[in-house]
Coordinates of C-alpha atoms and ligand atoms in Angstrom, one line a residue:
M1 CA 5.1 181.8 193.2
T2 CA 7.3 184.7 192.1
F3 CA 10.5 185.2 190.2
D4 CA 12.5 188.3 191.2
V5 CA 15.6 188.0 189.0
S6 CA 17.4 190.9 190.7
R7 CA 17.2 189.1 194.0
V8 CA 18.4 185.9 192.3
R9 CA 21.3 187.6 190.8
A10 CA 22.4 189.1 194.1
A11 CA 23.1 185.6 195.3
Y12 CA 25.9 185.2 192.7
P13 CA 29.0 187.2 193.5
A14 CA 30.5 186.5 190.0
L15 CA 27.7 188.4 188.2
S16 CA 28.9 191.6 189.6
D17 CA 31.9 191.7 187.2
G18 CA 30.0 193.4 184.4
H19 CA 30.0 190.4 182.0
A20 CA 26.8 189.0 180.6
Y21 CA 27.1 185.3 181.4
L22 CA 25.1 183.9 178.5
D23 CA 27.4 180.7 178.6
G24 CA 25.3 178.9 181.2
A25 CA 24.7 175.8 179.0
G26 CA 28.5 175.2 179.3
G27 CA 28.5 175.8 183.0
T28 CA 26.9 178.2 185.5
Q29 CA 28.1 180.5 188.1
V30 CA 27.9 179.6 191.7
P31 CA 25.9 181.4 194.5
T32 CA 27.5 182.4 197.8
A33 CA 25.6 179.6 199.7
V34 CA 27.4 177.0 197.6
I35 CA 30.8 178.8 197.9
E36 CA 30.2 178.9 201.7
A37 CA 29.2 175.3 202.0
I38 CA 32.4 174.2 200.2
A39 CA 34.7 176.5 202.2
G40 CA 32.9 175.7 205.4
T41 CA 33.6 172.0 204.9
Y42 CA 37.2 172.6 204.9
R43 CA 37.1 175.2 207.7
S44 CA 35.3 172.8 210.0
G45 CA 37.8 169.9 209.5
I46 CA 37.2 167.0 207.1
G47 CA 38.5 163.4 207.1
N48 CA 38.2 160.5 204.7
A49 CA 34.9 158.6 205.0
G50 CA 34.2 155.6 207.3
G51 CA 36.3 156.5 210.3
A52 CA 35.6 156.6 213.9
F53 CA 36.4 160.2 214.5
P54 CA 34.1 163.3 214.1
A55 CA 35.8 164.8 211.0
S56 CA 35.3 161.5 209.2
G57 CA 31.7 161.4 210.4
R58 CA 31.3 164.7 208.8
A59 CA 32.4 163.3 205.4
D60 CA 29.9 160.4 205.9
S61 CA 27.0 162.9 206.5
I62 CA 28.0 165.1 203.6
V63 CA 27.8 162.1 201.2
A64 CA 24.4 161.1 202.7
G65 CA 23.1 164.7 202.4
C66 CA 24.3 165.0 198.9
R67 CA 22.4 161.7 197.9
R68 CA 19.3 163.1 199.5
A69 CA 19.6 166.4 197.8
I70 CA 20.0 164.9 194.3
A71 CA 17.1 162.5 195.1
D72 CA 15.0 165.6 195.9
L73 CA 16.0 167.3 192.8
T74 CA 15.3 164.5 190.4
G75 CA 12.6 162.4 192.2
A76 CA 15.0 159.5 192.7
E77 CA 15.8 157.5 195.8
P78 CA 18.9 158.4 197.8
D79 CA 20.2 154.8 197.5
G80 CA 20.0 155.1 193.7
V81 CA 22.2 158.2 193.5
I82 CA 25.7 157.4 192.1
L83 CA 28.2 160.2 192.6
G84 CA 31.2 161.0 190.5
P85 CA 33.4 163.7 188.9
N86 CA 31.2 164.3 185.8
M87 CA 28.6 162.8 183.6
T88 CA 31.0 161.6 180.9
T89 CA 33.1 159.6 183.4
L90 CA 30.0 158.0 185.0
T91 CA 28.4 157.2 181.6
Y92 CA 31.6 155.4 180.5
R93 CA 31.4 153.5 183.7
L94 CA 27.8 152.5 183.2
A95 CA 28.4 151.6 179.5
D96 CA 31.3 149.4 180.5
T97 CA 29.2 147.7 183.1
L98 CA 26.0 147.3 181.1
S99 CA 27.7 146.1 177.9
R100 CA 29.2 143.1 179.7
Q101 CA 25.7 141.6 179.1
W102 CA 25.6 142.4 175.4
G103 CA 26.8 140.2 172.6
P104 CA 26.5 139.8 168.8
G105 CA 22.9 140.2 167.6
D106 CA 22.2 142.7 170.5
E107 CA 21.4 146.3 169.5
V108 CA 21.7 149.7 171.2
V109 CA 20.0 152.8 170.0
V110 CA 21.7 156.2 170.2
S111 CA 20.5 159.6 168.8
R112 CA 22.0 162.3 166.6
L113 CA 20.5 164.9 169.0
D114 CA 22.7 163.9 171.9
H115 CA 25.8 165.4 173.3
D116 CA 28.7 162.9 172.5
A117 CA 28.9 161.9 176.1
N118 CA 25.6 160.0 175.6
V119 CA 26.7 158.6 172.2
R120 CA 30.3 157.5 172.0
P121 CA 30.4 155.5 175.4
W122 CA 27.6 153.3 174.0
V123 CA 29.0 153.1 170.4
Q124 CA 32.4 152.1 171.7
A125 CA 30.9 149.7 174.2
A126 CA 28.9 148.1 171.5
A127 CA 31.9 147.7 169.2
R128 CA 33.7 145.9 172.0
S129 CA 30.8 143.6 172.8
G130 CA 29.9 142.8 169.1
A131 CA 26.5 144.6 169.4
T132 CA 25.0 146.6 166.6
V133 CA 24.4 150.4 166.9
R134 CA 21.1 151.9 165.4
W135 CA 20.6 155.7 165.0
A136 CA 17.6 157.8 165.8
E137 CA 17.7 160.7 163.3
V138 CA 17.0 164.4 163.8
D139 CA 14.9 166.5 161.4
P140 CA 17.5 169.0 160.2
S141 CA 14.9 171.8 159.6
T142 CA 13.2 171.6 163.0
A143 CA 15.9 169.8 165.1
E144 CA 13.1 167.6 166.4
L145 CA 13.9 164.0 167.3
P146 CA 10.6 162.3 166.3
A147 CA 9.6 159.7 168.9
A148 CA 7.6 157.8 166.4
Q149 CA 10.8 156.4 164.6
F150 CA 11.8 154.5 167.8
G151 CA 9.0 152.1 167.0
E152 CA 10.9 151.0 164.0
L153 CA 14.3 151.2 165.5
L154 CA 13.5 148.9 168.4
S155 CA 13.2 145.1 168.5
E156 CA 13.4 142.3 171.0
R157 CA 17.2 142.6 170.4
T158 CA 17.4 146.1 171.7
R159 CA 19.3 146.2 175.0
L160 CA 19.5 150.0 175.6
V161 CA 18.2 153.2 174.3
A162 CA 20.3 156.3 175.1
V163 CA 18.6 159.7 174.6
T164 CA 18.9 163.1 175.8
A165 CA 16.1 165.0 177.7
A166 CA 17.3 168.2 175.9
S167 CA 19.9 169.1 173.2
N168 CA 22.7 171.1 174.7
I169 CA 22.9 173.3 171.6
V170 CA 19.4 173.9 170.2
G171 CA 17.4 172.9 173.3
T172 CA 15.1 170.4 171.6
R173 CA 13.2 168.4 174.4
P174 CA 12.2 165.1 172.8
D175 CA 9.3 163.0 174.1
V176 CA 11.3 161.0 176.5
P177 CA 8.4 159.2 178.2
A178 CA 7.2 158.0 174.8
I179 CA 10.8 156.9 173.9
A180 CA 11.3 155.2 177.3
A181 CA 7.9 153.4 177.0
A182 CA 8.9 152.0 173.5
A183 CA 12.2 150.9 175.0
H184 CA 10.5 149.2 178.0
A185 CA 7.9 147.5 175.6
V186 CA 10.7 145.5 174.1
G187 CA 12.6 144.9 177.4
A188 CA 15.3 147.5 176.8
L189 CA 16.7 150.0 179.3
C190 CA 16.5 153.8 178.8
Y191 CA 19.5 155.9 179.7
V192 CA 18.6 159.5 179.8
D193 CA 21.1 162.4 179.6
G194 CA 19.6 165.1 181.8
V195 CA 22.6 167.3 181.9
H196 CA 21.2 170.1 179.9
V197 CA 17.5 170.0 180.9
T198 CA 18.0 169.8 184.6
P199 CA 18.6 173.5 185.2
H200 CA 15.6 174.5 183.3
V201 CA 12.6 172.4 184.3
P202 CA 11.2 170.4 187.2
V203 CA 12.6 166.8 186.8
D204 CA 10.8 163.6 187.7
V205 CA 12.8 160.5 186.6
R206 CA 9.8 158.3 187.1
A207 CA 7.5 160.4 184.9
L208 CA 10.3 160.4 182.2
G209 CA 10.6 156.6 182.3
A210 CA 14.4 156.9 182.8
D211 CA 16.1 153.8 184.1
F212 CA 19.2 155.9 184.4
Y213 CA 19.2 159.7 184.5
A214 CA 22.5 161.6 184.4
T215 CA 23.1 165.2 185.4
S216 CA 26.0 167.4 186.4
A217 CA 25.8 169.9 189.2
Y218 CA 27.9 172.5 187.5
K219 CA 25.1 173.1 185.1
W220 CA 22.8 174.1 187.9
S221 CA 24.8 176.4 190.2
G222 CA 26.8 173.7 191.9
P223 CA 30.4 172.5 191.8
H224 CA 32.0 170.2 189.2
I225 CA 30.3 166.9 190.3
G226 CA 28.3 164.5 188.1
T227 CA 25.7 162.0 189.1
V228 CA 23.6 159.2 187.6
V229 CA 20.4 158.1 189.4
A230 CA 18.7 154.8 189.0
D231 CA 16.4 152.4 190.9
P232 CA 18.6 150.8 193.5
A233 CA 17.0 147.4 192.6
L234 CA 18.3 147.9 189.0
L235 CA 21.8 148.8 190.4
E236 CA 21.7 145.6 192.5
T237 CA 21.7 143.6 189.2
L238 CA 24.9 145.3 188.0
H239 CA 28.5 144.7 188.9
P240 CA 31.1 147.3 187.9
D241 CA 34.9 146.7 188.4
K242 CA 35.8 147.8 191.8
L243 CA 38.6 147.5 194.4
A244 CA 38.4 144.5 196.7
P245 CA 38.0 146.4 200.0
A246 CA 35.8 149.2 198.5
P247 CA 32.0 149.1 199.1
S248 CA 30.2 146.2 197.6
G249 CA 26.6 147.6 198.1
V250 CA 24.8 150.0 195.9
P251 CA 25.3 152.8 195.0
G252 CA 28.8 152.7 196.6
R253 CA 30.2 150.0 194.3
F254 CA 29.7 152.3 191.3
E255 CA 31.8 155.1 192.9
R256 CA 35.6 155.0 192.6
G257 CA 38.2 156.2 195.1
T258 CA 37.8 159.1 197.6
A259 CA 34.9 161.4 196.9
A260 CA 35.3 165.3 196.7
F261 CA 33.6 165.8 200.0
A262 CA 33.6 169.6 200.1
D263 CA 32.2 169.7 196.6
L264 CA 29.5 167.3 197.5
A265 CA 28.4 169.6 200.3
G266 CA 28.3 172.3 197.6
V267 CA 26.0 170.1 195.5
A268 CA 23.6 169.9 198.4
A269 CA 23.7 173.6 198.9
A270 CA 23.0 174.1 195.2
V271 CA 19.9 172.0 195.4
D272 CA 18.7 174.1 198.4
H273 CA 19.4 177.2 196.3
L274 CA 17.4 175.9 193.4
A275 CA 14.5 175.0 195.9
A276 CA 14.5 178.7 196.9
L277 CA 14.6 180.5 193.6
D278 CA 11.1 181.5 193.7
A279 CA 11.1 182.4 197.4
P280 CA 10.8 185.9 198.6
R281 CA 14.4 186.0 199.9
I282 CA 17.4 183.8 199.2
A283 CA 19.4 183.2 202.3
P284 CA 22.9 184.5 201.7
H285 CA 24.6 181.6 203.5
T286 CA 24.1 177.9 203.8
S287 CA 21.0 177.0 205.7
P288 CA 20.4 173.6 207.4
A289 CA 18.9 171.0 204.9
P290 CA 15.2 171.2 205.2
H291 CA 13.1 168.1 205.6
S292 CA 13.6 166.0 202.4
G293 CA 9.9 165.6 201.4
R294 CA 9.3 169.3 201.7
R295 CA 12.4 170.3 199.8
R296 CA 11.2 167.9 196.9
E297 CA 8.0 169.9 196.7
R298 CA 9.8 173.3 196.9
V299 CA 12.2 172.2 194.1
L300 CA 9.3 171.3 191.8
A301 CA 7.5 174.6 192.4
S302 CA 10.7 176.7 192.2
M303 CA 11.8 175.0 188.9
A304 CA 8.4 175.5 187.4
A305 CA 8.8 179.3 188.2
V306 CA 12.3 179.1 186.5
E307 CA 10.8 177.4 183.4
R308 CA 8.2 180.2 183.0
Y309 CA 10.7 183.0 183.6
E310 CA 13.3 181.6 181.2
G311 CA 10.6 180.9 178.6
Q312 CA 9.7 184.6 178.5
L313 CA 13.3 185.7 178.3
F314 CA 14.0 183.2 175.5
T315 CA 11.1 184.5 173.4
R316 CA 12.8 188.0 173.6
L317 CA 16.1 186.4 172.5
L318 CA 14.7 184.4 169.7
D319 CA 12.5 187.1 168.3
G320 CA 15.4 189.5 168.3
L321 CA 17.8 187.1 166.6
A322 CA 15.1 186.0 164.1
A323 CA 14.5 189.6 163.0
M324 CA 18.2 189.9 161.8
R325 CA 18.8 189.1 158.2
H326 CA 22.5 188.3 158.8
V327 CA 21.8 185.7 161.5
R328 CA 20.8 182.0 160.8
L329 CA 19.1 180.3 163.7
Y330 CA 19.2 176.6 164.0
G331 CA 16.3 174.5 165.6
Q332 CA 12.7 175.3 166.1
A333 CA 11.5 172.5 168.3
A334 CA 8.0 172.8 169.8
R335 CA 9.5 172.2 173.3
R336 CA 12.9 173.5 174.1
T337 CA 15.1 174.9 176.7
P338 CA 16.2 178.6 176.4
T339 CA 19.3 177.7 174.3
A340 CA 19.9 179.5 171.0
F341 CA 22.3 178.3 168.4
F342 CA 23.1 180.5 165.3
T343 CA 25.6 181.6 162.7
V344 CA 26.3 185.1 161.6
A345 CA 27.0 185.9 158.0
G346 CA 30.6 187.1 157.3
Y347 CA 32.0 185.9 160.6
S348 CA 33.2 182.5 161.9
P349 CA 31.4 181.4 165.2
R350 CA 34.8 182.0 167.0
E351 CA 35.0 185.5 165.6
V352 CA 31.5 186.2 166.8
A353 CA 32.3 184.9 170.3
A354 CA 35.4 187.0 170.3
R355 CA 33.6 190.2 169.2
L356 CA 31.0 189.7 171.9
A357 CA 33.6 188.9 174.5
D358 CA 35.1 192.4 173.7
R359 CA 31.8 193.7 174.8
K360 CA 31.8 191.5 178.0
I361 CA 29.2 189.1 176.7
N362 CA 30.1 185.4 177.2
V363 CA 28.8 183.0 174.6
W364 CA 30.1 179.6 173.4
N365 CA 31.2 178.8 169.8
G366 CA 31.9 175.4 168.1
D367 CA 30.0 172.1 168.1
N368 CA 29.8 172.1 171.9
Y369 CA 30.4 168.3 171.7
A370 CA 26.9 167.9 169.9
W371 CA 29.1 166.2 167.3
E372 CA 26.4 164.3 165.5
L373 CA 24.0 167.3 165.4
A374 CA 26.7 169.6 164.2
G375 CA 27.1 167.1 161.4
V376 CA 23.3 167.1 160.7
F377 CA 23.4 170.8 160.3
G378 CA 26.4 170.7 158.1
L379 CA 28.5 172.8 160.6
R380 CA 31.0 170.2 161.8
D381 CA 33.9 171.4 159.5
S382 CA 33.0 175.1 159.6
G383 CA 33.5 175.9 163.2
G384 CA 30.0 174.9 164.5
G385 CA 27.8 177.7 165.6
V386 CA 27.3 180.4 168.3
R387 CA 25.4 179.2 171.4
A388 CA 23.7 181.7 173.8
G389 CA 22.2 179.8 176.7
L390 CA 19.9 181.4 179.2
V391 CA 19.6 180.3 182.8
H392 CA 17.6 181.7 185.8
Y393 CA 20.1 184.5 186.6
N394 CA 20.1 186.1 183.2
D395 CA 17.9 189.2 182.7
A396 CA 16.3 191.2 179.8
A397 CA 19.1 193.7 179.9
E398 CA 21.7 191.0 179.2
V399 CA 19.6 189.7 176.3
D400 CA 19.3 193.2 174.9
R401 CA 23.0 193.7 175.1
L402 CA 23.5 190.5 173.2
L403 CA 20.9 191.5 170.5
A404 CA 22.6 195.0 170.1
A405 CA 26.0 193.4 169.8
V406 CA 24.9 190.8 167.2
A407 CA 23.0 193.6 165.3
D408 CA 26.2 195.6 165.2
L409 CA 28.0 192.8 163.5
A410 CA 25.8 193.4 160.4
S411 CA 27.1 197.0 160.0
G412 CA 30.6 195.9 160.9
S413 CA 30.7 198.5 163.7
V414 CA 32.2 196.1 166.2
R415 CA 34.9 194.9 163.8
Ligands
LIG501 C1 23.8 167.5 177.4 C2 25.2 167.2 177.9 N1 25.4 165.9 178.2 C3 26.7 165.6 178.7 C4 27.6 166.5 179.0 C5 28.9 166.2 179.6 O1 28.8 166.4 180.9 P1 30.1 166.4 181.9 O2 30.9 167.6 181.6 O3 29.5 166.4 183.3 O4 30.8 165.1 181.6 C6 27.3 167.9 178.7 C7 28.2 168.9 179.0 O5 28.3 170.0 178.4 C8 26.0 168.3 178.2 O6 25.7 169.5 177.9

């Protein structure tokens, strides 16, 4: 099990432009194999799904192949893979569907660690149905979301617990299996936001205890496609609004309108790419989808190698930032993704991001839609913070460039 970052980087054409892409938590770059899978779909002729002619058959196989790929990435069943444009859209759809079964006296639990896409859809659905919202709180000094509090928050009235598997700004990885177990103990469902965690660790939705697990391919080297996976038997019990002639089975009845077929081909190629990150050589072009069971094993091994590699790189980043007196770091959770959030004395987060951009270093500034957590940190009205998020294609040289540029902000030499 190896991790050769220079080989990995060579798979991404965009990385040759001289910029340090430390903005991966907002969206990753795309390898050649994914670009070729998308372009190849259009080149070979594509029709809408469900027709009698070959180009339509290709669309059907792309959809089926994409479901298999996401199942291999997450440990779900292909028939439980709902495809859509992004996580936010799908979460609103699920919130609308699930909340039809809620009423006054029912409760939903959301957390202040979460991206707003796993908060507001539930808060708004609760308001419409008359259900009560209860909040799981974050410890401001550590950015931990203690699982123990869920025991007190939950009751037999709880219908749903929405929680992230990792914070998109500080990387905190709460104890989702314990939270999901507490939810299940009172008969509630657990909706897990896996958007930020998926590119960083091996994912097993069953081990997490997630009834629903959402992720977005553009965070893990794929195109702009979102997905929610769930047990098909659970989906059978739910009835979203749909057009009369549209598919009535699952997961089709959760999907609206014509799919982005070429992008779905790109999603499958992205999973193949993730499955090969620890391989001796990454194929420069799309290779045929390997046997599903074997790919699942390769994904798990490859993502374990990614987690180890990113962990080492993150230590370098955190140690470097922590040593700077003009930098304030937020979050110090025991388990976290390689995502740093900080402020720099004398500069707004936007100014920091702009100074770094002048040196071809891409980082994000603001609350990054972690609206509640920005409030917990007291940063909501002051421009948020600076986020440097590492992914598997980042290397030590990029981390050192970032550290040098942030260090220079203290002396004002990059003003
Ligand atoms: C943790 C997390 N959840 C949800 C989202 C929203 O995902 P999407 O852009 O697919 O709607 C994001 C996007 O940044 C995120 O980081």
